[in-house]
Coordinates of C-alpha atoms in Angstrom, one line a residue:
Chain L
X393 CA -11.9 2.7 -15.7
X394 CA -9.8 2.1 -12.7
X395 CA -6.5 4.0 -12.4
X396 CA -4.5 0.8 -11.8
X397 CA -5.9 -2.5 -13.0
X398 CA -4.7 -6.0 -11.9
X399 CA -6.2 -9.5 -12.7
X400 CA -7.8 -10.4 -9.4
X401 CA -6.9 -13.9 -9.7
X402 CA -6.7 -16.1 -8.1
X403 CA -3.6 -17.4 -10.0
X404 CA -2.4 -20.8 -9.2
X405 CA 0.8 -22.2 -10.4
X406 CA 2.8 -25.4 -9.6
X407 CA 6.2 -25.2 -7.5
X408 CA 9.0 -24.4 -9.7
X409 CA 7.2 -22.7 -12.5
X410 CA 7.0 -18.9 -13.6
X411 CA 4.3 -16.9 -12.2
X412 CA 3.4 -13.9 -14.3
X413 CA 1.5 -10.8 -12.6
X414 CA 0.0 -8.2 -14.9
X415 CA -0.9 -4.5 -14.2
X416 CA -2.1 -1.7 -16.5
X417 CA -2.4 2.0 -15.5
X418 CA -4.3 4.8 -17.0
X419 CA -2.1 7.7 -16.5
X420 CA 0.3 8.0 -19.4
X421 CA 2.6 10.3 -17.4
X422 CA 3.1 7.8 -14.5
X423 CA 6.9 7.9 -13.3
X424 CA 7.5 5.1 -10.9
X425 CA 6.0 1.5 -10.5
X426 CA 6.1 -0.6 -7.5
X427 CA 5.2 -4.4 -6.5
X428 CA 4.2 -5.0 -3.1
X429 CA 3.8 -8.5 -1.6
X430 CA 1.1 -8.9 1.0
X431 CA 0.7 -12.3 3.1
X432 CA -2.6 -12.8 4.6
X433 CA -3.0 -10.8 7.8
X434 CA 0.2 -8.7 7.4
X435 CA 1.0 -5.6 5.8
X436 CA 2.3 -4.9 2.3
X437 CA 6.1 -5.5 1.7
X438 CA 8.0 -3.7 -1.0
X439 CA 9.6 -6.4 -3.3
X440 CA 10.5 -4.4 -6.5
X441 CA 10.3 -1.0 -8.1
X442 CA 11.0 0.3 -11.7
X443 CA 11.4 3.5 -13.2
X444 CA 12.6 2.9 -16.8
X445 CA 11.4 0.9 -19.6
X446 CA 12.6 -2.6 -19.9
X447 CA 13.3 -5.2 -17.5
X448 CA 14.9 -5.4 -13.8
X449 CA 15.9 -8.4 -12.3
X450 CA 16.4 -9.0 -8.6
X451 CA 17.0 -12.7 -7.6
X452 CA 13.8 -14.7 -8.6
X453 CA 11.9 -11.6 -9.4
X454 CA 11.9 -9.6 -12.6
X455 CA 9.9 -6.4 -13.2
X456 CA 8.9 -5.5 -16.8
X457 CA 7.9 -1.9 -17.9
X458 CA 6.3 -0.8 -21.1
X459 CA 5.2 2.9 -20.9
X460 CA 4.0 2.9 -24.4
X461 CA 1.6 0.2 -23.7
X462 CA 0.9 1.5 -19.9
X463 CA 1.7 -2.0 -18.8
X464 CA 4.0 -3.2 -15.8
X465 CA 4.5 -7.0 -15.0
X466 CA 6.2 -9.0 -12.3
X467 CA 7.7 -12.5 -13.0
X468 CA 8.4 -14.7 -10.2
X469 CA 10.9 -17.7 -11.5
X470 CA 11.1 -21.1 -9.6
X471 CA 7.9 -20.3 -7.7
X472 CA 8.0 -21.5 -4.2
X473 CA 5.1 -22.3 -1.9
X474 CA 6.3 -19.3 0.2
X475 CA 5.6 -17.0 -2.7
X476 CA 1.8 -17.6 -2.0
X477 CA 0.4 -14.1 -1.3
X478 CA -1.4 -11.1 -2.8
X479 CA 0.6 -8.9 -5.0
X480 CA -0.2 -5.3 -5.2
X481 CA 0.8 -3.1 -8.3
X482 CA 1.4 0.5 -7.1
X483 CA 1.8 3.5 -9.5
X484 CA 3.1 7.0 -8.8
X485 CA 1.1 9.3 -11.3
X486 CA 2.2 12.3 -13.2
X487 CA 0.6 14.7 -10.9
X488 CA -0.2 12.8 -7.8
X489 CA 1.9 12.7 -4.8
X490 CA 0.8 9.3 -3.4
X491 CA 0.7 5.9 -4.9
X492 CA -2.5 4.5 -6.4
X493 CA -2.7 0.8 -5.6
X494 CA -4.3 -1.9 -7.6
X495 CA -6.7 -4.4 -6.1
X496 CA -4.1 -7.0 -5.9
X497 CA -3.6 -10.5 -7.4
X498 CA -3.6 -13.5 -5.3
X499 CA -1.2 -16.0 -6.0
X500 CA -1.1 -19.6 -4.9
X501 CA 2.1 -21.7 -5.5
X502 CA 1.0 -25.4 -5.3
X503 CA 3.6 -27.8 -3.9
Chain Y
X67 CA 17.2 0.9 11.9
X68 CA 13.8 0.1 13.1
X69 CA 11.0 0.1 10.6
X70 CA 7.6 1.9 10.7
X71 CA 5.9 1.1 14.0
X72 CA 2.1 1.6 14.8
X73 CA 0.3 1.3 18.1
X74 CA -2.0 -0.2 19.2
X75 CA -1.7 -3.4 17.0
X76 CA -5.7 -4.0 17.9
X77 CA -8.3 -1.7 19.0
X78 CA -11.8 -2.7 19.7
X79 CA -14.2 0.1 20.5
X80 CA -17.8 0.8 20.9
X81 CA -19.8 2.6 18.3
X82 CA -19.8 6.3 19.0
X83 CA -16.4 6.4 20.8
X84 CA -13.4 8.2 19.6
X85 CA -10.2 6.4 18.9
X86 CA -6.5 7.5 18.2
X87 CA -4.1 5.5 16.1
X88 CA -0.4 6.1 16.3
X89 CA 2.3 5.7 13.6
X90 CA 6.2 6.2 14.2
X91 CA 7.8 6.5 10.8
X92 CA 11.3 5.3 9.8
X93 CA 13.8 7.7 11.2
X94 CA 14.7 10.5 8.6
X95 CA 11.6 9.8 6.3
X96 CA 10.0 13.1 5.5
X97 CA 6.8 11.6 4.0
X98 CA 4.2 9.8 5.9
X99 CA 1.0 8.3 4.7
X100 CA -2.1 6.8 6.3
X101 CA -4.0 4.1 4.3
X102 CA -7.2 1.9 5.2
X103 CA -7.8 -1.8 4.1
X104 CA -11.0 -3.4 4.6
X105 CA -11.3 -7.1 4.7
X106 CA -10.4 -8.7 1.4
X107 CA -10.2 -5.1 -0.2
X108 CA -7.5 -3.0 -1.6
X109 CA -5.7 0.0 -0.1
X110 CA -7.6 3.1 0.3
X111 CA -5.4 6.2 0.7
X112 CA -6.4 8.5 3.5
X113 CA -4.0 11.3 4.1
X114 CA -0.2 12.1 3.6
X115 CA 2.4 14.4 5.0
X116 CA 5.5 15.8 3.4
X117 CA 7.8 17.9 5.6
X118 CA 6.3 21.1 6.7
X119 CA 3.8 21.2 3.7
X120 CA 0.2 21.3 4.3
X121 CA -1.2 17.7 4.4
X122 CA -3.1 16.2 1.5
X123 CA -6.3 15.2 3.1
X124 CA -8.1 14.3 -0.2
X125 CA -8.7 10.7 0.7
X126 CA -10.3 11.3 4.2
X127 CA -13.9 9.6 4.0
X128 CA -15.5 12.1 6.2
X129 CA -14.9 14.9 8.7
X130 CA -14.9 12.4 11.5
X131 CA -11.3 11.7 10.4
X132 CA -8.4 13.7 11.1
X133 CA -4.7 13.3 11.4
X134 CA -1.8 15.4 12.6
X135 CA 2.0 14.8 12.5
X136 CA 3.9 16.5 15.2
X137 CA 7.4 17.6 14.9
X138 CA 7.8 16.0 11.3
X139 CA 7.7 12.7 12.9
X140 CA 5.0 10.8 14.9
X141 CA 1.5 10.9 13.4
X142 CA -1.8 10.4 15.0
X143 CA -4.9 9.4 13.1
X144 CA -8.0 10.2 15.1
X145 CA -11.5 8.9 14.3
X146 CA -14.3 10.5 16.2
X147 CA -17.7 8.9 16.7
X148 CA -16.8 5.7 15.2
X149 CA -19.1 3.7 13.0
X150 CA -19.1 0.1 12.3
X151 CA -18.0 0.8 8.8
X152 CA -15.0 2.4 10.3
X153 CA -13.8 -1.3 11.0
X154 CA -10.5 -2.0 8.9
X155 CA -6.8 -2.2 9.3
X156 CA -5.3 1.2 9.4
X157 CA -1.8 1.3 7.7
X158 CA 0.9 3.8 7.9
X159 CA 3.7 4.1 5.5
X160 CA 6.7 6.3 5.3
X161 CA 9.1 7.2 2.4
X162 CA 12.3 9.4 2.1
X163 CA 10.7 11.2 -1.0
X164 CA 7.7 10.3 -3.1
X165 CA 9.0 7.1 -4.1
X166 CA 9.3 3.9 -2.1
X167 CA 6.9 3.7 0.7
X168 CA 7.5 1.2 3.7
X169 CA 4.5 0.0 5.6
X170 CA 4.0 -0.6 9.3
X171 CA 2.3 -3.5 10.7
X172 CA -1.1 -1.9 10.9
X173 CA -3.7 -1.3 13.5
X174 CA -6.8 -3.6 13.4
X175 CA -9.8 -1.5 14.5
X176 CA -13.0 -3.2 15.3
X177 CA -16.2 -1.1 16.0
X178 CA -18.7 -3.0 17.8

């Protein structure tokens, strides 16, 4: 079992729709959770982080964390073609000092 | 406040040659990380430095890989006797604690 799992996609949504990206992790003691966006040929860009159970909103982005279910998600409201990218989930485990990344979900927003 | 910088942006080298990749972290960040990303693949952790502590080298794929961080700032990743499978984008990230990491633009290494 991978430590951090994401649906590889690709995920396609129409412009204006809500895109939902999901991530599960195996280390129950994980502390911190991050979402990175990576455009093709570019480096990852931090877009959200969440530490506590519940929802955290930032503009069109909402991160959701459920530690009991070991599940973290990213919702993108009013999706735009410019949101088309690979989204990486990253987790800081209970004992590790470095982030463990999922393999990423490729999102395409269709105009 | 400049972000993380890396040089060179691209490096083409012949198999068997040594290469050095440089990373300049965000000023004041105490932690520095190196990752590798092969085409279409996820991020592979290589090594990280935190302050004056001994580096965590657990991700280095072989003894041909080494890294150092001088003065708690700039880091150099060295790959000796490069092989074709070393071709990848090498990414550096820094953080002010163990939390949010900010990435540099990467160095694309091609071994011919």
